[in-house]
CSV table of C-alpha atoms in Angstrom, one decimal:
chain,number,residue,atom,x,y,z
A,1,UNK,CA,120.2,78.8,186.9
A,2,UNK,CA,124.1,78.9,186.9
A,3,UNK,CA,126.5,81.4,189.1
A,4,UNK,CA,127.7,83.5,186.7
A,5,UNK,CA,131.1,82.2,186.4
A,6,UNK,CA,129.9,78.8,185.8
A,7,UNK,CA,127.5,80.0,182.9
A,8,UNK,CA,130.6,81.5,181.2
A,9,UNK,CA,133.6,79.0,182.0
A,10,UNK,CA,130.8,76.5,180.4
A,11,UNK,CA,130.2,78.8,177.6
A,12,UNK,CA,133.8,79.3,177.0
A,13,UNK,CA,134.8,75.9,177.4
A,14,UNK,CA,131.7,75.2,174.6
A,15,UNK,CA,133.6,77.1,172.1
A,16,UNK,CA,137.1,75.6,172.7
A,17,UNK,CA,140.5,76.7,172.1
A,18,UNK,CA,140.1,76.4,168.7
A,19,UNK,CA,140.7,79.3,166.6
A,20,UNK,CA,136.6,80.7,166.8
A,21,UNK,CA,134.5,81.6,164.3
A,22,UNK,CA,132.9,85.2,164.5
A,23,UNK,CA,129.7,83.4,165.6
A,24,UNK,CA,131.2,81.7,168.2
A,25,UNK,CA,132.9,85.0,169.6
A,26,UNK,CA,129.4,86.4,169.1
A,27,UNK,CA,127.9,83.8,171.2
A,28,UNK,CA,130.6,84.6,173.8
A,29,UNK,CA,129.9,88.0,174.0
A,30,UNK,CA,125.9,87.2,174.3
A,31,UNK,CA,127.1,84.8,177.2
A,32,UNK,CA,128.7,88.1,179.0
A,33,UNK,CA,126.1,90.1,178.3
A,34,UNK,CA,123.3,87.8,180.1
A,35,UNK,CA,125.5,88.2,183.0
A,36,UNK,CA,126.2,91.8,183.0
A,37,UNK,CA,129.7,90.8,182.4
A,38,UNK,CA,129.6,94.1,179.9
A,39,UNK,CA,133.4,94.9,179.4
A,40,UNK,CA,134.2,91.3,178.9
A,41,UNK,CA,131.0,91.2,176.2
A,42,UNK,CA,132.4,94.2,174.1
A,43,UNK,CA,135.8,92.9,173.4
A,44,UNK,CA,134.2,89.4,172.0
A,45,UNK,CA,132.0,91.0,170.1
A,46,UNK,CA,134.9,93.3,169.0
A,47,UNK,CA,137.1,90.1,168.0
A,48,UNK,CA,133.9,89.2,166.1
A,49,UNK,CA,134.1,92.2,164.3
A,50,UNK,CA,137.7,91.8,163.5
A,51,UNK,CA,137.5,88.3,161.5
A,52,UNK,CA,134.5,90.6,159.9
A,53,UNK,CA,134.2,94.2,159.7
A,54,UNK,CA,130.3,93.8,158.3
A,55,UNK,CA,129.0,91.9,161.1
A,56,UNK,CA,125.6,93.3,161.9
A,57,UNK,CA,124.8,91.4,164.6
A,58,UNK,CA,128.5,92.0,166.6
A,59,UNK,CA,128.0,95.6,166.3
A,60,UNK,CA,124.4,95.0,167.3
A,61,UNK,CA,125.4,93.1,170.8
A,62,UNK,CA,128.6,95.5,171.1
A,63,UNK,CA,125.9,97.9,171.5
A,64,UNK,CA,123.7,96.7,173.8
A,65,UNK,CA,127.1,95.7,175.7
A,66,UNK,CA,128.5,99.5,176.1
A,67,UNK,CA,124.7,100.5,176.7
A,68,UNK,CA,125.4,98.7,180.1
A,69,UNK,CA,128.2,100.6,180.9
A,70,UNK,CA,126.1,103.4,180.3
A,71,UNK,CA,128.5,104.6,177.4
A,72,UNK,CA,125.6,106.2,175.5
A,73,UNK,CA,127.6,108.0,172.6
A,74,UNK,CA,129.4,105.0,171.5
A,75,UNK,CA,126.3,103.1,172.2
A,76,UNK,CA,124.8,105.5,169.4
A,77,UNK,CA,127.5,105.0,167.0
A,78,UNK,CA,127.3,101.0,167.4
A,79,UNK,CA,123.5,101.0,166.6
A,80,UNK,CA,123.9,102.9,163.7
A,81,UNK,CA,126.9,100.7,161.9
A,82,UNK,CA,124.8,97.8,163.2
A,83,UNK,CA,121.8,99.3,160.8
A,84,UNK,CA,123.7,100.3,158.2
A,85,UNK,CA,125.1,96.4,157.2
A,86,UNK,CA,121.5,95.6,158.1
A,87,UNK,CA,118.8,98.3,158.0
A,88,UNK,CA,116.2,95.7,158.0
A,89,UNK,CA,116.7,94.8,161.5
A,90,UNK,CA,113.5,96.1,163.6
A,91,UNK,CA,115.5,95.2,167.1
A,92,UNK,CA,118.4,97.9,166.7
A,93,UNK,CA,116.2,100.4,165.9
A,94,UNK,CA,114.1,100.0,168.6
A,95,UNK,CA,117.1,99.9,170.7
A,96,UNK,CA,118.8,102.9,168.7
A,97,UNK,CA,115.2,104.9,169.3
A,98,UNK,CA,115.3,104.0,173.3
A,99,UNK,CA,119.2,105.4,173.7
A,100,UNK,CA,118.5,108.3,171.8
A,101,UNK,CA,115.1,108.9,173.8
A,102,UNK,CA,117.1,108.8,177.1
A,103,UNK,CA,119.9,111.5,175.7
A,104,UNK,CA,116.7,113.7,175.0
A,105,UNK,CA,117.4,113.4,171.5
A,106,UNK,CA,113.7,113.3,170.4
A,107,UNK,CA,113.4,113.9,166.7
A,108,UNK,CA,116.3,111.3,165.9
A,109,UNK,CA,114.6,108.8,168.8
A,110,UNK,CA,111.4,108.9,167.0
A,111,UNK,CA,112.7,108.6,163.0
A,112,UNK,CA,114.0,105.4,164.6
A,113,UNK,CA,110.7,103.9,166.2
A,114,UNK,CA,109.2,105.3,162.5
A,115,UNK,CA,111.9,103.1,161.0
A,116,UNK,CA,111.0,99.8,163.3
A,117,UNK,CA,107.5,100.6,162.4
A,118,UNK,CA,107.9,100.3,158.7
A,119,UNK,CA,109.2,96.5,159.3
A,120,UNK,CA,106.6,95.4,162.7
A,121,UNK,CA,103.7,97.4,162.8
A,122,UNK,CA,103.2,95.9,166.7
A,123,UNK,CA,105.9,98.8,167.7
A,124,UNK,CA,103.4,101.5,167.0
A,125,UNK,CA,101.5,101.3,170.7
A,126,UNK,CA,105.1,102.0,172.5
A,127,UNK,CA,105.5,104.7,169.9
A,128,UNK,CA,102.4,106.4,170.9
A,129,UNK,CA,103.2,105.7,174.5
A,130,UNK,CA,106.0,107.5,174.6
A,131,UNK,CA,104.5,110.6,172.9
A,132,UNK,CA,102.1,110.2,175.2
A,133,UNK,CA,104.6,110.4,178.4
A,134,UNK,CA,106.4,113.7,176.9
A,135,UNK,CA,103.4,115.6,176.2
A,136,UNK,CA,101.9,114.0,180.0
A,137,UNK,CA,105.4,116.0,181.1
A,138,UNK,CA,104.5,118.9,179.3
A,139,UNK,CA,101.1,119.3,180.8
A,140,UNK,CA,102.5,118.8,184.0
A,141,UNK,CA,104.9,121.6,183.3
A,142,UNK,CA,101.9,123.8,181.6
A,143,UNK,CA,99.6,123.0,184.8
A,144,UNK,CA,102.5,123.7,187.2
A,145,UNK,CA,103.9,126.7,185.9
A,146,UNK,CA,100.9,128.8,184.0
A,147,UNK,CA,100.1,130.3,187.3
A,148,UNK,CA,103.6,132.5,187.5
A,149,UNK,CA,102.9,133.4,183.8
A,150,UNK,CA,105.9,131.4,182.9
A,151,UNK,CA,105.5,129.3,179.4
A,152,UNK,CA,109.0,128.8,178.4
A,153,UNK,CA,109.7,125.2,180.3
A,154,UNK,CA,106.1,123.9,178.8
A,155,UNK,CA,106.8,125.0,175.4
A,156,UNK,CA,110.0,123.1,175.1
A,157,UNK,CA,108.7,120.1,176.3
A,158,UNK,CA,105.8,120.2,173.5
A,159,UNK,CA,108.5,121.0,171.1
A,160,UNK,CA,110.3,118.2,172.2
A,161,UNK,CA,107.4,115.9,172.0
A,162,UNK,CA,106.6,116.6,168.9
A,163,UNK,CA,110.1,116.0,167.3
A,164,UNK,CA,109.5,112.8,168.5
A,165,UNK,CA,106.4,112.4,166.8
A,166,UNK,CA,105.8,115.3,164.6
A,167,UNK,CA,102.4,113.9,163.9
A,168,UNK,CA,100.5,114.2,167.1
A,169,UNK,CA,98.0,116.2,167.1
A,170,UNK,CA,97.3,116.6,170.9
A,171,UNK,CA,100.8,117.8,170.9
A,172,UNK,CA,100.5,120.2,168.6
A,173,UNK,CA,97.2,121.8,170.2
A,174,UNK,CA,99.0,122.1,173.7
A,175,UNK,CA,102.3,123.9,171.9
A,176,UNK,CA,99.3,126.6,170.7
A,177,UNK,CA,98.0,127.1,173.4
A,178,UNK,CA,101.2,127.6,175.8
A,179,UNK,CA,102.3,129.9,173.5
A,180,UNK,CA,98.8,131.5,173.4
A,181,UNK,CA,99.4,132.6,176.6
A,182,UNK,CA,103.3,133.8,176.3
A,183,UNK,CA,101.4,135.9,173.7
A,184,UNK,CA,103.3,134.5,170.9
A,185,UNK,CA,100.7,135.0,168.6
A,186,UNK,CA,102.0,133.5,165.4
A,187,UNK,CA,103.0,130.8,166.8
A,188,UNK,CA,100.5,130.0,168.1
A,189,UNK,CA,97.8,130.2,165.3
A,190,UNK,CA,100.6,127.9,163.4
A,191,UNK,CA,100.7,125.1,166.2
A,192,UNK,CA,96.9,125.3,166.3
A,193,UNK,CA,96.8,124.8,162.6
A,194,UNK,CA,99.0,122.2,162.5
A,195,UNK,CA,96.5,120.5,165.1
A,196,UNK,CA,93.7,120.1,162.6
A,197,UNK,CA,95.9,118.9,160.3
A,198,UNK,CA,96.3,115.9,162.1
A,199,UNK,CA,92.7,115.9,163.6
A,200,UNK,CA,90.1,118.1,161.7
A,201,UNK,CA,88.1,117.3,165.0
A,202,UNK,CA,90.5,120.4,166.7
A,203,UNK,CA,89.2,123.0,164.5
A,204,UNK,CA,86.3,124.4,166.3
A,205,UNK,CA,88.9,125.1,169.2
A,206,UNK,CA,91.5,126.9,167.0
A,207,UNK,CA,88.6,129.0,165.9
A,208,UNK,CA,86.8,129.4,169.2
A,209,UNK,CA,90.4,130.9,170.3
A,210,UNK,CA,90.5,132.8,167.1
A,211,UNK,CA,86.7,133.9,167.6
A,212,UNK,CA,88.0,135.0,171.2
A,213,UNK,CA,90.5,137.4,170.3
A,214,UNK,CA,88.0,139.3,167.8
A,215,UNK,CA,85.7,139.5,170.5
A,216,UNK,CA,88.0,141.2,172.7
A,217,UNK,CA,89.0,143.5,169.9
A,218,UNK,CA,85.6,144.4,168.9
A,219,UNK,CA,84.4,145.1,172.8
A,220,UNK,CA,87.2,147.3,172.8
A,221,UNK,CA,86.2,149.2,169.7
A,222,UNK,CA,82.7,149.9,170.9
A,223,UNK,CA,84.0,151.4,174.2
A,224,UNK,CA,86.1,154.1,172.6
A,225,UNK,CA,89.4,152.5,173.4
A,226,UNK,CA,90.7,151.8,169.9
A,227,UNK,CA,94.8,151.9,170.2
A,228,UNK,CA,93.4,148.2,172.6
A,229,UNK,CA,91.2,147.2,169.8
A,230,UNK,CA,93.9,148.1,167.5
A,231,UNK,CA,96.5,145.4,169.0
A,232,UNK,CA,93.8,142.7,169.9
A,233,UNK,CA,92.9,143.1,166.5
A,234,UNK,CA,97.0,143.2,165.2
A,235,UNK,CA,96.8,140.3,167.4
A,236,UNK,CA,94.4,138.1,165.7
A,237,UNK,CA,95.5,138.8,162.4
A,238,UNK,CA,99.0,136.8,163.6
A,239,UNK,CA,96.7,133.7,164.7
A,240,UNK,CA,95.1,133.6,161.3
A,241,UNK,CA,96.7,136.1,158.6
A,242,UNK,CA,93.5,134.8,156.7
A,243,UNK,CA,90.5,135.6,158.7
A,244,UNK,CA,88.6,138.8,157.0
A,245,UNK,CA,86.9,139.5,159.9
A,246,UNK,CA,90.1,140.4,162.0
A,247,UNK,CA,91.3,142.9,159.2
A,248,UNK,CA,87.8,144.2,159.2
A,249,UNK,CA,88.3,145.2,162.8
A,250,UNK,CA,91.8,145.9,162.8
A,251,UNK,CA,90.9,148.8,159.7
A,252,UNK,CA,88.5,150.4,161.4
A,253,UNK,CA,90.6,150.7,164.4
A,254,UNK,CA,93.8,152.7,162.4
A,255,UNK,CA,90.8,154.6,160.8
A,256,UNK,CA,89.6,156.0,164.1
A,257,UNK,CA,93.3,156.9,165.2
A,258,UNK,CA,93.6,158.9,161.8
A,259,UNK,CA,95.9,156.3,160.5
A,260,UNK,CA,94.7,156.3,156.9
A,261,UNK,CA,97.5,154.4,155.5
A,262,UNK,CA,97.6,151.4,157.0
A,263,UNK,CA,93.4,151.5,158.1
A,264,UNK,CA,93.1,150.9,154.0
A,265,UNK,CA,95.6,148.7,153.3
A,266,UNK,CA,93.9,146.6,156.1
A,267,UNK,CA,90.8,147.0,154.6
A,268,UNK,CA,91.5,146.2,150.9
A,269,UNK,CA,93.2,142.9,152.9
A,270,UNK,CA,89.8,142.2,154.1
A,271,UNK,CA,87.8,142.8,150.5
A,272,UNK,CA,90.2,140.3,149.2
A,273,UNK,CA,89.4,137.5,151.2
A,274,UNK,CA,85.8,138.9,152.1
A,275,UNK,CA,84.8,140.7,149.0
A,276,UNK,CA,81.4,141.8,151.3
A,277,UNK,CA,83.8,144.2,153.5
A,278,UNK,CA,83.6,147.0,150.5
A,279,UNK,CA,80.6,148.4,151.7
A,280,UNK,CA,82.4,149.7,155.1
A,281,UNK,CA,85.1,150.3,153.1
A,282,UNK,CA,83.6,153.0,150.8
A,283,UNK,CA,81.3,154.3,153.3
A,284,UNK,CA,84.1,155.4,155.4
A,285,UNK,CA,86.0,156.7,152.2
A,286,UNK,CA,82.9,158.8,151.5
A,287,UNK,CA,82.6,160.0,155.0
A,288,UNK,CA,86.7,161.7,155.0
A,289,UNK,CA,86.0,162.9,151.5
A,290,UNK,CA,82.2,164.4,152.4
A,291,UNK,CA,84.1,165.8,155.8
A,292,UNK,CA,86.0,167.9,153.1
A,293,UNK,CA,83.3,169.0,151.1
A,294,UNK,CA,82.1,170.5,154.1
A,295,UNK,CA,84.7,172.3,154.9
A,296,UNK,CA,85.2,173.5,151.1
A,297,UNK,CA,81.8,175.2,151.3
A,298,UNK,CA,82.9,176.8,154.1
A,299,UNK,CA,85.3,178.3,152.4
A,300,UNK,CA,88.1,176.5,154.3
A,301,UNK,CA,90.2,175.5,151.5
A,302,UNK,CA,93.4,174.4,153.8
A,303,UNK,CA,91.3,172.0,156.4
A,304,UNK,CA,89.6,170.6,153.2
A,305,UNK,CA,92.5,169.7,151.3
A,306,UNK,CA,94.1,168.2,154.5
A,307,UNK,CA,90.7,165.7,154.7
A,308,UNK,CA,91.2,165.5,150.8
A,309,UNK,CA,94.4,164.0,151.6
A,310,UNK,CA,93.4,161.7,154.0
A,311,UNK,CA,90.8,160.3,151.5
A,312,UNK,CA,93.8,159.7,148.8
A,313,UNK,CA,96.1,158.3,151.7
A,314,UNK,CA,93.4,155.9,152.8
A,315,UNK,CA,91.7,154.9,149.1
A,316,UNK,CA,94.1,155.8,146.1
A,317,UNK,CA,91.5,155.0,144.0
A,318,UNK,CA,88.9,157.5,144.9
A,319,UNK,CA,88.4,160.1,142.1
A,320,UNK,CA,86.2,162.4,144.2
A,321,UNK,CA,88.8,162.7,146.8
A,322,UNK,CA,90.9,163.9,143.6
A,323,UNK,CA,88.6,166.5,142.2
A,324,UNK,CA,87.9,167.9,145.9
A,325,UNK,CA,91.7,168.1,146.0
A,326,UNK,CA,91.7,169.6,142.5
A,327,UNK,CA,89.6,171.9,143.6
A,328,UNK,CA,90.9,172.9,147.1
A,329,UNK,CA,94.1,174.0,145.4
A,330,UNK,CA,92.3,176.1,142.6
A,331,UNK,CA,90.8,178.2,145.0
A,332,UNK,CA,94.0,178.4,147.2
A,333,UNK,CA,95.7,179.6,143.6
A,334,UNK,CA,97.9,176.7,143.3
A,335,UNK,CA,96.9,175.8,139.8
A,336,UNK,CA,99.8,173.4,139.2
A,337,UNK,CA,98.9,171.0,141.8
A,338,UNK,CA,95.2,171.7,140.7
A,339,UNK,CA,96.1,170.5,137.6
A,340,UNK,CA,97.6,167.9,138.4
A,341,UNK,CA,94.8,166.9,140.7
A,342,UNK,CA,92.6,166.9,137.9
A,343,UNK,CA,94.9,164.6,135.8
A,344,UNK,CA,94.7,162.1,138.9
A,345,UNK,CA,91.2,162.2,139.2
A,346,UNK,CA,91.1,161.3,135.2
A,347,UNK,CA,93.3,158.4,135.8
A,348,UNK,CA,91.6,157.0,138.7
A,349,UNK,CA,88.0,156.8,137.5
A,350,UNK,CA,89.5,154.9,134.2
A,351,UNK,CA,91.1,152.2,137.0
A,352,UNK,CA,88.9,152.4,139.8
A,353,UNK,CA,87.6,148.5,140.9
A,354,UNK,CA,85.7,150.3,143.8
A,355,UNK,CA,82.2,152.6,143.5
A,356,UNK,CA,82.0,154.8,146.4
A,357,UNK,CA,78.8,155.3,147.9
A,358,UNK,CA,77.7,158.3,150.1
A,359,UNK,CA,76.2,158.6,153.6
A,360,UNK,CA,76.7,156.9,156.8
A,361,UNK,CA,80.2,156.2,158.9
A,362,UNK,CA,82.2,153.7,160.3
């Protein structure tokens, strides 16, 4: 092969003194190029672009020229005029997609390999391979760091891999996880959800993990610790905002720390995507309002009305808790909120969807 020197001079001396054409200022360039001549390559390909201002393939080889020189910005902004006057061209965006992936640009480096895609499906194997080699960081990141508790480093590099391809699934599953274990719950059940979307194969792991957390909660529950239940349960709910099962627990929990509220919002969130869960539902409805009709036939009227209230707070819609109320106040000589129970207690057994049922508890 020629020196250098001697492949341009004969180059050069091809072209002639002649005023040049842009192809023959093009072919200059291209001569500099090929021997990394790249400050000399740019300004033919710039004269090239000067006799004409929509010359693809100048901007193209300028490009590739300042991409020696390690210019990446303009390199950037070369590709993308080059695509513009042609966007057909599959070489500059491969090119564009392999600058962008070096300045850790991931989500605009991979809309570029989707574009080269479109026009040669043979790019898709260096596509995947490079997904491959960010999420292959990540892990490396997850392995290396998950024993100091730290998650930050691996979650931004499964970010980052999947704004290069946000339709890998592998990535996706790996985000969940990390974040799993920063106890970013929400996240988490969203990345993992996003994982069967792209491969339905995933989804006995998202709900193994799901299955996992419920576990926990209910093991908790059973040993009397129910503010732990309580968040394991809070916690699972974030995974999956649609699991019955976790609102379920999570109500039982809040009823057991007297938090009536919430303990029957949760549960009326469980009927509605498990219409089954009533049953625990009015049972433990029954149990607060027969807790009060106790106490009424003791004669204590104040302790009574406090459990009636408890049974409104936690089921709105229970007319016995109303009459007990009702009643409660009658004896404590406040007829005007004892009739005004009454009136409550008409109202709620002409809207009631629910049928309370006596005996057992939760």
């Amino acid at each position: 092969m020629a020196t250098g020197s001697n492949y341009i001079e004969r180059r050069v001396n091809e072209v002639g003194n002649s005023q040049k054409s842009k192809e023959q200022y093009l072919s200059e360039g291209i001569a500099y190029y090929k021997v990394k001549q790249y400050q000399l390559a740019i300004e033919a390909c710039e004269q090239a672009i000067q006799l004409d201002c929509n010359y693809a393939r100048a901007f193209h080889g300028k490009g590739l020229a300042l991409a020696g020189l390690g210019r990446n910005a303009e390199v950037v902004k070369a590709y993308q005029q080059a695509i513009r006057l042609d966007p057909r061209n599959t070489r500059v965006y491969i090119d564009l997609g392999n600058v962008l992936y070096q300045l850790r640009q991931f989500e605009e480096s991979g809309k570029a390999y989707r574009h080269a895609m479109q026009f040669d499906p043979n790019i898709t194997q260096v596509y995947h391979d490079l997904t491959k080699a960010l999420v292959d960081k990540a892990d490396i990141l997850y392995d290396r760091v998950k024993h100091d508790l730290f998650y930050g480093e691996a979650i931004v590099a499964y970010e980052q891999a999947i704004l290069f391809n946000p339709d890998d699934a592998n990535a996706y599953l790996q985000l969940g996880k990390a974040m799993y274990e920063l106890g970013l719950y929400k996240e988490s059940g969203n990345a993992y959800k996003r994982a069967v979307q792209y491969d339905s194969t995933l989804a006995d792991i998202y709900t193994n993990q799901l299955r996992a957390h419920i576990g926990k909660g209910k093991a908790l529950y059973d040993k009397g610790r129910y503010r732990e239940a309580r968040a394991e349960f809070a916690n699972a709910i974030l995974f999956n905002i649609n699991d019955a099962q976790a609102y379920a627990g999570h109500a039982k929990a809040l009823y057991k720390l007297g938090q009536y509220l919430e303990a029957g919002k949760a549960f009326r969130q469980a009927i509605q995507l498990a219409p089954e869960h009533i049953q625990e539902y009015t049972t433990a409805t029954t149990s607060i309002t027969e807790k009060g009709n106790t106490l009424y036939e003791q004669g204590s009227y104040k302790n009574a009305l406090l459990n009636y209230k408890q049974a409104i707070l936690f089921a709105s819609e229970c007319a016995n808790a109303y009459t007990g109320q009702a009643n409660a106040f009658y004896e404590l000589e406040n007829y005007r909120e004892a009739g005004r129970g009454d009136s409550l207690q008409t109202q709620t057994l002409q809207r009631c969807p629910y049928t309370i049922q006596a005996d057992s508890t939760v």
